[in-house]
PDB file of C-alpha atoms in Angstrom:
ATOM      1  CA  MET A   1     -78.296 135.034  32.641  1.00 39.00           C
ATOM      2  CA  HIS A   2     -78.353 138.597  33.084  1.00 45.00           C
ATOM      3  CA  LYS A   3     -78.273 141.205  30.540  1.00 42.00           C
ATOM      4  CA  ASN A   4     -76.806 144.438  31.580  1.00 45.00           C
ATOM      5  CA  ASN A   5     -78.525 147.121  29.531  1.00 43.00           C
ATOM      6  CA  SER A   6     -75.960 149.862  30.413  1.00 43.00           C
ATOM      7  CA  PRO A   7     -75.490 152.632  27.678  1.00 40.00           C
ATOM      8  CA  ALA A   8     -71.455 150.581  28.379  1.00 43.00           C
ATOM      9  CA  SER A   9     -72.541 148.414  25.643  1.00 45.00           C
ATOM     10  CA  THR A  10     -72.649 150.748  22.474  1.00 51.00           C
ATOM     11  CA  ILE A  11     -69.913 152.942  23.580  1.00 61.00           C
ATOM     12  CA  ASN A  12     -66.119 152.400  23.225  1.00 73.00           C
ATOM     13  CA  ILE A  13     -64.461 153.737  26.549  1.00 79.00           C
ATOM     14  CA  PRO A  14     -60.980 153.531  26.694  1.00 84.00           C
ATOM     15  CA  GLN A  15     -59.043 151.561  29.085  1.00 88.00           C
ATOM     16  CA  GLU A  16     -57.772 155.012  30.608  1.00 88.00           C
ATOM     17  CA  ALA A  17     -60.776 155.931  32.011  1.00 86.00           C
ATOM     18  CA  PHE A  18     -61.318 152.274  33.615  1.00 87.00           C
ATOM     19  CA  ASP A  19     -57.766 152.850  34.806  1.00 89.00           C
ATOM     20  CA  TRP A  20     -58.537 156.256  35.976  1.00 88.00           C
ATOM     21  CA  TYR A  21     -62.130 155.303  37.572  1.00 84.00           C
ATOM     22  CA  ASP A  22     -60.098 152.381  39.555  1.00 86.00           C
ATOM     23  CA  GLU A  23     -57.928 155.229  40.934  1.00 88.00           C
ATOM     24  CA  TYR A  24     -60.734 157.676  41.602  1.00 85.00           C
ATOM     25  CA  ALA A  25     -63.000 154.987  43.384  1.00 83.00           C
ATOM     26  CA  HIS A  26     -60.185 153.482  45.709  1.00 83.00           C
ATOM     27  CA  GLY A  27     -59.063 157.128  46.724  1.00 83.00           C
ATOM     28  CA  ASP A  28     -55.851 157.763  44.856  1.00 87.00           C
ATOM     29  CA  ILE A  29     -57.167 160.702  43.140  1.00 89.00           C
ATOM     30  CA  ASP A  30     -60.495 163.132  43.625  1.00 87.00           C
ATOM     31  CA  ARG A  31     -63.896 163.305  41.587  1.00 83.00           C
ATOM     32  CA  ARG A  32     -62.020 166.533  40.073  1.00 88.00           C
ATOM     33  CA  THR A  33     -59.474 165.060  38.703  1.00 92.00           C
ATOM     34  CA  PHE A  34     -61.284 161.902  37.628  1.00 86.00           C
ATOM     35  CA  LEU A  35     -63.531 164.165  35.819  1.00 83.00           C
ATOM     36  CA  LYS A  36     -60.808 166.109  34.338  1.00 86.00           C
ATOM     37  CA  ARG A  37     -58.649 163.532  32.761  1.00 88.00           C
ATOM     38  CA  LEU A  38     -61.797 162.038  31.324  1.00 83.00           C
ATOM     39  CA  GLY A  39     -62.810 165.665  29.782  1.00 82.00           C
ATOM     40  CA  THR A  40     -59.108 164.876  28.220  1.00 85.00           C
ATOM     41  CA  LEU A  41     -60.007 161.671  26.114  1.00 81.00           C
ATOM     42  CA  GLY A  42     -62.134 163.765  23.117  1.00 72.00           C
ATOM     43  CA  ILE A  43     -64.732 160.906  22.576  1.00 69.00           C
ATOM     44  CA  ALA A  44     -66.651 162.228  19.526  1.00 62.00           C
ATOM     45  CA  GLY A  45     -70.259 163.160  20.415  1.00 57.00           C
ATOM     46  CA  LEU A  46     -69.552 162.618  24.120  1.00 57.00           C
ATOM     47  CA  THR A  47     -70.088 165.230  26.910  1.00 62.00           C
ATOM     48  CA  LEU A  48     -68.252 164.891  29.859  1.00 62.00           C
ATOM     49  CA  SER A  49     -71.298 164.225  32.007  1.00 68.00           C
ATOM     50  CA  SER A  50     -72.053 161.150  29.401  1.00 69.00           C
ATOM     51  CA  ILE A  51     -68.969 159.298  29.939  1.00 70.00           C
ATOM     52  CA  SER A  52     -68.801 159.504  33.472  1.00 69.00           C
ATOM     53  CA  GLY A  53     -72.226 158.518  33.850  1.00 72.00           C
ATOM     54  CA  VAL A  54     -71.284 155.273  31.756  1.00 76.00           C
ATOM     55  CA  LEU A  55     -68.754 154.752  34.873  1.00 76.00           C
ATOM     56  CA  LEU A  56     -70.248 155.481  37.712  1.00 79.00           C
ATOM     57  CA  PRO A  57     -73.107 152.836  38.898  1.00 85.00           C
ATOM     58  CA  ASP A  58     -76.404 152.604  37.727  1.00 86.00           C
ATOM     59  CA  TYR A  59     -78.167 150.648  40.214  1.00 88.00           C
ATOM     60  CA  ALA A  60     -81.519 150.086  38.557  1.00 82.00           C
ATOM     61  CA  LEU A  61     -79.367 147.393  36.807  1.00 78.00           C
ATOM     62  CA  ALA A  62     -78.534 145.731  39.968  1.00 76.00           C
ATOM     63  CA  GLU A  63     -81.517 143.389  40.501  1.00 90.00           C
ATOM     64  CA  GLN A  64     -80.722 139.765  39.276  1.00 94.00           C
ATOM     65  CA  VAL A  65     -82.941 138.802  42.375  1.00 96.00           C
ATOM     66  CA  SER A  66     -85.957 140.474  43.367  1.00 94.00           C
ATOM     67  CA  PHE A  67     -86.884 140.844  47.282  1.00 93.00           C
ATOM     68  CA  ASN A  68     -90.006 139.875  46.159  1.00 93.00           C
ATOM     69  CA  ASP A  69     -89.204 136.321  44.491  1.00 96.00           C
ATOM     70  CA  PRO A  70     -91.063 134.178  46.393  1.00 97.00           C
ATOM     71  CA  ASP A  71     -87.654 131.639  46.973  1.00 97.00           C
ATOM     72  CA  ILE A  72     -86.596 134.206  49.580  1.00 98.00           C
ATOM     73  CA  LYS A  73     -87.471 136.316  52.527  1.00 98.00           C
ATOM     74  CA  ALA A  74     -85.739 139.286  52.764  1.00 98.00           C
ATOM     75  CA  SER A  75     -84.880 141.548  56.387  1.00 98.00           C
ATOM     76  CA  TYR A  76     -82.761 143.248  57.704  1.00 98.00           C
ATOM     77  CA  LEU A  77     -80.978 142.476  61.038  1.00 98.00           C
ATOM     78  CA  ALA A  78     -78.619 143.502  64.444  1.00 98.00           C
ATOM     79  CA  PHE A  79     -76.409 142.031  66.005  1.00 98.00           C
ATOM     80  CA  ALA A  80     -73.918 142.297  68.356  1.00 98.00           C
ATOM     81  CA  SER A  81     -70.017 143.841  67.747  1.00 98.00           C
ATOM     82  CA  PRO A  82     -68.090 144.036  71.565  1.00 98.00           C
ATOM     83  CA  GLU A  83     -64.969 144.557  69.936  1.00 97.00           C
ATOM     84  CA  GLY A  84     -66.638 147.052  67.009  1.00 98.00           C
ATOM     85  CA  HIS A  85     -69.410 149.378  67.121  1.00 98.00           C
ATOM     86  CA  LYS A  86     -71.063 147.758  69.824  1.00 98.00           C
ATOM     87  CA  THR A  87     -73.877 147.106  67.436  1.00 98.00           C
ATOM     88  CA  GLY A  88     -74.052 146.188  63.642  1.00 98.00           C
ATOM     89  CA  ARG A  89     -77.053 145.640  60.953  1.00 98.00           C
ATOM     90  CA  GLY A  90     -76.757 143.940  57.627  1.00 98.00           C
ATOM     91  CA  TYR A  91     -79.140 142.446  54.880  1.00 98.00           C
ATOM     92  CA  PHE A  92     -80.729 139.034  56.103  1.00 98.00           C
ATOM     93  CA  VAL A  93     -81.588 136.952  53.337  1.00 98.00           C
ATOM     94  CA  VAL A  94     -83.101 133.086  54.436  1.00 98.00           C
ATOM     95  CA  PRO A  95     -84.671 130.578  50.995  1.00 98.00           C
ATOM     96  CA  THR A  96     -88.007 129.541  51.492  1.00 97.00           C
ATOM     97  CA  GLY A  97     -88.190 126.772  53.610  1.00 94.00           C
ATOM     98  CA  VAL A  98     -85.541 127.162  55.681  1.00 97.00           C
ATOM     99  CA  GLY A  99     -86.001 126.749  59.696  1.00 96.00           C
ATOM    100  CA  ALA A 100     -84.855 125.421  62.692  1.00 94.00           C
ATOM    101  CA  GLU A 101     -85.290 121.850  61.741  1.00 96.00           C
ATOM    102  CA  THR A 102     -84.082 122.817  58.487  1.00 97.00           C
ATOM    103  CA  PRO A 103     -81.475 124.693  58.597  1.00 97.00           C
ATOM    104  CA  ALA A 104     -79.399 126.109  55.483  1.00 98.00           C
ATOM    105  CA  PRO A 105     -75.378 127.167  55.374  1.00 98.00           C
ATOM    106  CA  ALA A 106     -74.994 130.525  55.833  1.00 98.00           C
ATOM    107  CA  VAL A 107     -72.515 132.659  53.670  1.00 98.00           C
ATOM    108  CA  LEU A 108     -71.163 136.286  54.859  1.00 99.00           C
ATOM    109  CA  VAL A 109     -71.063 138.736  52.025  1.00 99.00           C
ATOM    110  CA  ALA A 110     -69.113 141.487  52.308  1.00 98.00           C
ATOM    111  CA  HIS A 111     -69.366 145.131  50.120  1.00 98.00           C
ATOM    112  CA  GLU A 112     -66.887 147.242  48.654  1.00 97.00           C
ATOM    113  CA  ASN A 113     -65.483 150.245  49.981  1.00 95.00           C
ATOM    114  CA  ARG A 114     -68.631 152.665  50.035  1.00 94.00           C
ATOM    115  CA  GLY A 115     -71.169 150.523  52.202  1.00 97.00           C
ATOM    116  CA  LEU A 116     -73.882 148.260  51.500  1.00 98.00           C
ATOM    117  CA  ASN A 117     -75.244 149.199  48.303  1.00 96.00           C
ATOM    118  CA  PRO A 118     -77.918 147.544  46.143  1.00 96.00           C
ATOM    119  CA  TYR A 119     -75.397 145.135  44.287  1.00 96.00           C
ATOM    120  CA  ILE A 120     -74.436 144.048  47.242  1.00 98.00           C
ATOM    121  CA  GLU A 121     -77.816 143.238  48.622  1.00 97.00           C
ATOM    122  CA  ASP A 122     -78.754 141.723  45.282  1.00 97.00           C
ATOM    123  CA  VAL A 123     -75.654 139.284  45.983  1.00 98.00           C
ATOM    124  CA  ALA A 124     -77.294 138.407  49.031  1.00 98.00           C
ATOM    125  CA  ARG A 125     -80.310 137.365  47.323  1.00 98.00           C
ATOM    126  CA  ARG A 126     -78.624 135.781  44.620  1.00 98.00           C
ATOM    127  CA  LEU A 127     -77.069 133.618  47.214  1.00 98.00           C
ATOM    128  CA  ALA A 128     -80.109 132.597  49.134  1.00 98.00           C
ATOM    129  CA  LYS A 129     -81.732 132.073  45.892  1.00 98.00           C
ATOM    130  CA  ALA A 130     -79.077 129.056  45.302  1.00 98.00           C
ATOM    131  CA  GLY A 131     -79.817 127.756  48.670  1.00 98.00           C
ATOM    132  CA  PHE A 132     -77.792 129.432  51.332  1.00 98.00           C
ATOM    133  CA  VAL A 133     -78.459 131.698  54.236  1.00 98.00           C
ATOM    134  CA  ALA A 134     -77.022 134.983  53.641  1.00 98.00           C
ATOM    135  CA  PHE A 135     -76.115 137.955  55.699  1.00 99.00           C
ATOM    136  CA  ALA A 136     -74.593 141.025  53.947  1.00 98.00           C
ATOM    137  CA  PRO A 137     -73.461 143.522  56.878  1.00 98.00           C
ATOM    138  CA  ASP A 138     -73.036 147.326  56.409  1.00 98.00           C
ATOM    139  CA  ALA A 139     -70.033 148.836  57.675  1.00 98.00           C
ATOM    140  CA  LEU A 140     -71.935 152.272  57.666  1.00 98.00           C
ATOM    141  CA  TYR A 141     -74.590 151.578  60.140  1.00 98.00           C
ATOM    142  CA  PRO A 142     -72.608 153.227  62.946  1.00 97.00           C
ATOM    143  CA  LEU A 143     -73.165 156.464  60.863  1.00 98.00           C
ATOM    144  CA  GLY A 144     -76.305 156.000  59.626  1.00 97.00           C
ATOM    145  CA  GLY A 145     -75.958 153.290  57.049  1.00 97.00           C
ATOM    146  CA  TYR A 146     -75.816 153.426  53.095  1.00 97.00           C
ATOM    147  CA  PRO A 147     -76.450 156.887  52.198  1.00 96.00           C
ATOM    148  CA  GLY A 148     -77.504 156.098  48.455  1.00 92.00           C
ATOM    149  CA  ASN A 149     -74.778 157.331  46.936  1.00 89.00           C
ATOM    150  CA  ASP A 150     -71.364 155.852  46.420  1.00 88.00           C
ATOM    151  CA  ASP A 151     -69.576 159.209  46.463  1.00 85.00           C
ATOM    152  CA  GLU A 152     -70.651 160.009  50.077  1.00 93.00           C
ATOM    153  CA  GLY A 153     -70.485 155.853  51.341  1.00 94.00           C
ATOM    154  CA  ARG A 154     -67.089 155.631  50.131  1.00 91.00           C
ATOM    155  CA  ALA A 155     -65.881 159.231  52.072  1.00 92.00           C
ATOM    156  CA  MET A 156     -68.082 157.791  54.657  1.00 97.00           C
ATOM    157  CA  GLN A 157     -66.520 154.211  55.087  1.00 96.00           C
ATOM    158  CA  LYS A 158     -63.255 156.469  54.940  1.00 94.00           C
ATOM    159  CA  THR A 159     -63.868 158.275  58.488  1.00 97.00           C
ATOM    160  CA  LEU A 160     -63.882 154.692  60.129  1.00 98.00           C
ATOM    161  CA  GLU A 161     -61.172 152.528  61.871  1.00 97.00           C
ATOM    162  CA  ARG A 162     -60.530 149.410  59.397  1.00 97.00           C
ATOM    163  CA  ASN A 163     -59.596 147.619  62.616  1.00 98.00           C
ATOM    164  CA  LYS A 164     -63.803 148.192  63.665  1.00 98.00           C
ATOM    165  CA  ILE A 165     -64.735 147.320  60.445  1.00 98.00           C
ATOM    166  CA  GLU A 166     -63.074 144.016  60.680  1.00 98.00           C
ATOM    167  CA  ALA A 167     -64.646 143.420  64.096  1.00 98.00           C
ATOM    168  CA  ASP A 168     -67.409 144.036  62.709  1.00 98.00           C
ATOM    169  CA  PHE A 169     -67.950 141.334  60.502  1.00 98.00           C
ATOM    170  CA  ALA A 170     -65.368 139.335  62.451  1.00 98.00           C
ATOM    171  CA  ALA A 171     -69.337 139.741  65.044  1.00 98.00           C
ATOM    172  CA  ALA A 172     -71.474 139.040  62.143  1.00 98.00           C
ATOM    173  CA  ALA A 173     -69.514 135.863  60.876  1.00 98.00           C
ATOM    174  CA  LYS A 174     -69.746 134.430  64.659  1.00 97.00           C
ATOM    175  CA  MET A 175     -73.458 135.397  64.869  1.00 98.00           C
ATOM    176  CA  LEU A 176     -74.258 133.627  61.440  1.00 98.00           C
ATOM    177  CA  THR A 177     -72.222 130.335  62.705  1.00 96.00           C
ATOM    178  CA  THR A 178     -74.727 130.192  65.879  1.00 96.00           C
ATOM    179  CA  HIS A 179     -78.046 131.441  64.457  1.00 97.00           C
ATOM    180  CA  ALA A 180     -80.905 128.943  64.465  1.00 97.00           C
ATOM    181  CA  LEU A 181     -81.528 129.052  60.797  1.00 98.00           C
ATOM    182  CA  THR A 182     -77.900 127.966  59.913  1.00 98.00           C
ATOM    183  CA  THR A 183     -75.690 124.825  60.217  1.00 97.00           C
ATOM    184  CA  ASP A 184     -72.158 125.538  61.345  1.00 94.00           C
ATOM    185  CA  LYS A 185     -70.721 125.612  58.289  1.00 98.00           C
ATOM    186  CA  LEU A 186     -69.799 129.573  57.147  1.00 98.00           C
ATOM    187  CA  GLY A 187     -68.586 130.694  53.414  1.00 98.00           C
ATOM    188  CA  MET A 188     -67.440 133.981  52.944  1.00 99.00           C
ATOM    189  CA  VAL A 189     -67.638 136.415  49.445  1.00 99.00           C
ATOM    190  CA  GLY A 190     -66.217 139.602  49.390  1.00 98.00           C
ATOM    191  CA  PHE A 191     -65.889 142.369  46.246  1.00 98.00           C
ATOM    192  CA  CYS A 192     -62.638 145.035  46.332  1.00 97.00           C
ATOM    193  CA  PHE A 193     -62.074 146.058  49.978  1.00 97.00           C
ATOM    194  CA  GLY A 194     -65.064 143.007  50.704  1.00 98.00           C
ATOM    195  CA  GLY A 195     -62.361 141.121  49.242  1.00 98.00           C
ATOM    196  CA  TYR A 196     -59.801 142.285  51.276  1.00 98.00           C
ATOM    197  CA  LEU A 197     -61.673 141.619  54.232  1.00 98.00           C
ATOM    198  CA  THR A 198     -62.373 137.894  53.065  1.00 98.00           C
ATOM    199  CA  ASN A 199     -58.779 137.312  53.370  1.00 98.00           C
ATOM    200  CA  GLN A 200     -58.348 138.884  56.196  1.00 98.00           C
ATOM    201  CA  LEU A 201     -61.088 136.991  58.290  1.00 98.00           C
ATOM    202  CA  SER A 202     -59.834 133.360  57.017  1.00 98.00           C
ATOM    203  CA  ALA A 203     -56.739 134.362  59.024  1.00 98.00           C
ATOM    204  CA  MET A 204     -58.292 136.375  61.512  1.00 98.00           C
ATOM    205  CA  LEU A 205     -61.404 133.348  62.162  1.00 98.00           C
ATOM    206  CA  PRO A 206     -59.594 130.143  60.949  1.00 98.00           C
ATOM    207  CA  ASP A 207     -62.175 128.024  62.853  1.00 97.00           C
ATOM    208  CA  THR A 208     -64.966 130.052  61.843  1.00 98.00           C
ATOM    209  CA  ILE A 209     -64.787 130.513  58.049  1.00 98.00           C
ATOM    210  CA  ASP A 210     -65.112 127.137  56.397  1.00 98.00           C
ATOM    211  CA  ALA A 211     -64.655 128.428  52.501  1.00 98.00           C
ATOM    212  CA  ALA A 212     -63.924 131.451  51.258  1.00 98.00           C
ATOM    213  CA  ALA A 213     -63.831 133.603  48.271  1.00 99.00           C
ATOM    214  CA  PRO A 214     -62.634 136.547  47.378  1.00 98.00           C
ATOM    215  CA  TYR A 215     -63.057 138.964  44.175  1.00 98.00           C
ATOM    216  CA  TYR A 216     -60.172 141.228  43.304  1.00 98.00           C
ATOM    217  CA  GLY A 217     -59.279 141.468  46.854  1.00 98.00           C
ATOM    218  CA  THR A 218     -55.658 141.835  48.346  1.00 98.00           C
ATOM    219  CA  PRO A 219     -53.856 139.991  51.206  1.00 98.00           C
ATOM    220  CA  PRO A 220     -54.546 139.841  54.880  1.00 98.00           C
ATOM    221  CA  LYS A 221     -52.438 141.301  57.083  1.00 97.00           C
ATOM    222  CA  LEU A 222     -52.475 138.823  59.481  1.00 97.00           C
ATOM    223  CA  ASP A 223     -50.236 135.797  59.243  1.00 97.00           C
ATOM    224  CA  ILE A 224     -51.449 133.634  56.277  1.00 97.00           C
ATOM    225  CA  ALA A 225     -50.037 130.330  57.674  1.00 97.00           C
ATOM    226  CA  ASN A 226     -53.365 130.953  59.884  1.00 98.00           C
ATOM    227  CA  ILE A 227     -55.863 130.484  56.707  1.00 98.00           C
ATOM    228  CA  LYS A 228     -57.559 126.756  57.414  1.00 98.00           C
ATOM    229  CA  ALA A 229     -60.499 127.684  54.821  1.00 98.00           C
ATOM    230  CA  PRO A 230     -60.107 126.833  51.429  1.00 98.00           C
ATOM    231  CA  LEU A 231     -60.133 129.576  48.951  1.00 98.00           C
ATOM    232  CA  GLN A 232     -61.365 130.423  45.547  1.00 98.00           C
ATOM    233  CA  LEU A 233     -59.708 133.717  44.881  1.00 98.00           C
ATOM    234  CA  HIS A 234     -61.007 135.471  41.515  1.00 98.00           C
ATOM    235  CA  PHE A 235     -58.771 138.118  39.786  1.00 98.00           C
ATOM    236  CA  ALA A 236     -59.498 140.702  36.788  1.00 98.00           C
ATOM    237  CA  GLY A 237     -57.079 140.402  34.440  1.00 98.00           C
ATOM    238  CA  LEU A 238     -56.198 144.285  33.755  1.00 96.00           C
ATOM    239  CA  ASP A 239     -56.325 144.783  37.515  1.00 96.00           C
ATOM    240  CA  LYS A 240     -52.631 145.734  38.049  1.00 93.00           C
ATOM    241  CA  ARG A 241     -53.225 147.034  41.468  1.00 93.00           C
ATOM    242  CA  VAL A 242     -54.459 144.205  43.238  1.00 97.00           C
ATOM    243  CA  ASN A 243     -52.462 141.606  40.924  1.00 97.00           C
ATOM    244  CA  ASN A 244     -49.249 143.188  41.892  1.00 97.00           C
ATOM    245  CA  TYR A 245     -49.854 141.534  45.532  1.00 97.00           C
ATOM    246  CA  TRP A 246     -50.747 138.042  44.221  1.00 98.00           C
ATOM    247  CA  PRO A 247     -46.965 136.732  43.313  1.00 98.00           C
ATOM    248  CA  SER A 248     -46.198 137.114  47.190  1.00 98.00           C
ATOM    249  CA  TYR A 249     -49.477 136.240  48.590  1.00 98.00           C
ATOM    250  CA  GLU A 250     -49.271 132.915  46.617  1.00 98.00           C
ATOM    251  CA  ALA A 251     -46.064 131.890  47.290  1.00 98.00           C
ATOM    252  CA  ALA A 252     -46.899 132.504  51.154  1.00 98.00           C
ATOM    253  CA  LEU A 253     -50.395 130.360  50.415  1.00 98.00           C
ATOM    254  CA  LYS A 254     -47.841 127.633  48.514  1.00 98.00           C
ATOM    255  CA  THR A 255     -45.431 127.863  51.977  1.00 98.00           C
ATOM    256  CA  ALA A 256     -48.355 127.337  54.415  1.00 97.00           C
ATOM    257  CA  LYS A 257     -49.997 124.665  52.358  1.00 97.00           C
ATOM    258  CA  THR A 258     -53.096 126.369  52.527  1.00 98.00           C
ATOM    259  CA  GLU A 259     -56.202 124.767  49.493  1.00 98.00           C
ATOM    260  CA  TYR A 260     -56.030 127.740  47.056  1.00 98.00           C
ATOM    261  CA  THR A 261     -57.510 127.985  43.525  1.00 98.00           C
ATOM    262  CA  ALA A 262     -57.095 131.166  41.084  1.00 98.00           C
ATOM    263  CA  HIS A 263     -58.902 132.157  39.006  1.00 98.00           C
ATOM    264  CA  VAL A 264     -57.660 135.036  36.368  1.00 98.00           C
ATOM    265  CA  TYR A 265     -60.200 136.404  34.035  1.00 98.00           C
ATOM    266  CA  PRO A 266     -58.340 138.130  31.003  1.00 97.00           C
ATOM    267  CA  ASP A 267     -59.316 141.427  29.292  1.00 96.00           C
ATOM    268  CA  VAL A 268     -61.679 142.252  32.290  1.00 96.00           C
ATOM    269  CA  ASN A 269     -61.072 145.170  34.837  1.00 95.00           C
ATOM    270  CA  HIS A 270     -61.604 145.277  38.299  1.00 95.00           C
ATOM    271  CA  GLY A 271     -65.143 145.248  39.405  1.00 94.00           C
ATOM    272  CA  PHE A 272     -66.197 142.844  36.471  1.00 96.00           C
ATOM    273  CA  HIS A 273     -68.774 140.950  38.626  1.00 97.00           C
ATOM    274  CA  ASN A 274     -70.463 144.506  39.799  1.00 95.00           C
ATOM    275  CA  ASP A 275     -73.498 144.718  37.069  1.00 94.00           C
ATOM    276  CA  SER A 276     -74.347 148.248  37.648  1.00 91.00           C
ATOM    277  CA  THR A 277     -71.290 149.568  36.069  1.00 87.00           C
ATOM    278  CA  ALA A 278     -69.532 149.713  32.382  1.00 85.00           C
ATOM    279  CA  ARG A 279     -66.428 147.728  33.947  1.00 90.00           C
ATOM    280  CA  TYR A 280     -68.937 144.409  34.147  1.00 93.00           C
ATOM    281  CA  HIS A 281     -68.270 141.369  31.872  1.00 95.00           C
ATOM    282  CA  GLU A 282     -71.139 139.367  31.811  1.00 96.00           C
ATOM    283  CA  GLY A 283     -69.188 136.157  30.719  1.00 97.00           C
ATOM    284  CA  SER A 284     -66.396 136.255  33.153  1.00 98.00           C
ATOM    285  CA  ALA A 285     -69.151 137.430  35.789  1.00 98.00           C
ATOM    286  CA  GLU A 286     -71.096 134.446  35.595  1.00 98.00           C
ATOM    287  CA  LEU A 287     -68.464 132.182  35.192  1.00 98.00           C
ATOM    288  CA  ALA A 288     -66.740 133.538  38.461  1.00 98.00           C
ATOM    289  CA  TRP A 289     -70.480 133.209  40.308  1.00 98.00           C
ATOM    290  CA  GLN A 290     -71.058 129.441  38.689  1.00 98.00           C
ATOM    291  CA  ARG A 291     -68.036 128.719  39.832  1.00 98.00           C
ATOM    292  CA  THR A 292     -68.554 130.243  43.500  1.00 98.00           C
ATOM    293  CA  LEU A 293     -72.088 128.657  43.897  1.00 98.00           C
ATOM    294  CA  ALA A 294     -70.337 125.245  43.376  1.00 98.00           C
ATOM    295  CA  PHE A 295     -67.337 125.976  45.897  1.00 98.00           C
ATOM    296  CA  PHE A 296     -69.586 126.776  48.730  1.00 98.00           C
ATOM    297  CA  ASN A 297     -71.413 123.559  47.782  1.00 98.00           C
ATOM    298  CA  GLN A 298     -68.546 121.443  47.992  1.00 98.00           C
ATOM    299  CA  HIS A 299     -67.464 122.996  50.898  1.00 98.00           C
ATOM    300  CA  LEU A 300     -70.502 123.954  52.976  1.00 98.00           C
ATOM    301  CA  ASN A 301     -72.975 121.299  52.337  1.00 92.00           C
ATOM    302  CA  GLN A 302     -72.788 118.353  54.757  1.00 64.00           C
ATOM    303  CA  SER A 303     -73.569 115.873  51.089  1.00 45.00           C
ATOM    304  CA  GLY A 304     -71.089 117.879  48.998  1.00 38.00           C
ATOM    305  CA  GLY A 305     -73.544 118.700  46.871  1.00 35.00           C
TER     306      GLY A 305
END
């Protein structure tokens, strides 16, 4: 169990602030507008900087599994991406004991719209701790990699062509299925933009993705009927922007007879799994993660364990 020591636990943040942050984080408003709106809240005893400081990520909080954990081995791995940016790079985490004679199923991890930040690296370590070979590519690698802060990372990712990012992640998926340390089973999990990527790659690579768990992701741009993998979808109850897409997406999944399970977590915000921000909700995040691990164990382990 992970405890978030964010000051958010002692501050009553109005829902408007979370909604504005979501608009800001997804490029609908700029930072100046976001901060200006926060200034209108008039929360007693709080300065503008303290309010924004609570809402913006603090990655010192985002380590549930240390990179020094003896149960895993973490490194960075480059891969070829001929249809994308030619070469990609990501965070590669392997459980101790996995080898060419004892391979493990793999899970591809897709980050949000700001590059491979410390929270996503920790998600990869959590997967490896649970027995999966985890790989988290950095879409920003062609531009030098995640820059160390989300604002700059978000601006950088906006400059990249989405189809090339998708091609890079598709190349990473194919690399994982042929890696010496992995079985032929591949799962994918992603958050926010990475949730969209998880949906998109499920339709793009129906013979490669064996199980997909998108968190608050929008539907794929490709034909939903292409999807063969079972889906486990996670939604935040207060996330109007993403949830507006779900009724039509669900109808298409039903028409296509796609195997899926959708979980909606009430009274939590988009990004509730990210334990570096005030949007984090420990109970919902833990429940969603345990469901995700059980889902991958069911569909990726030959024993069904």
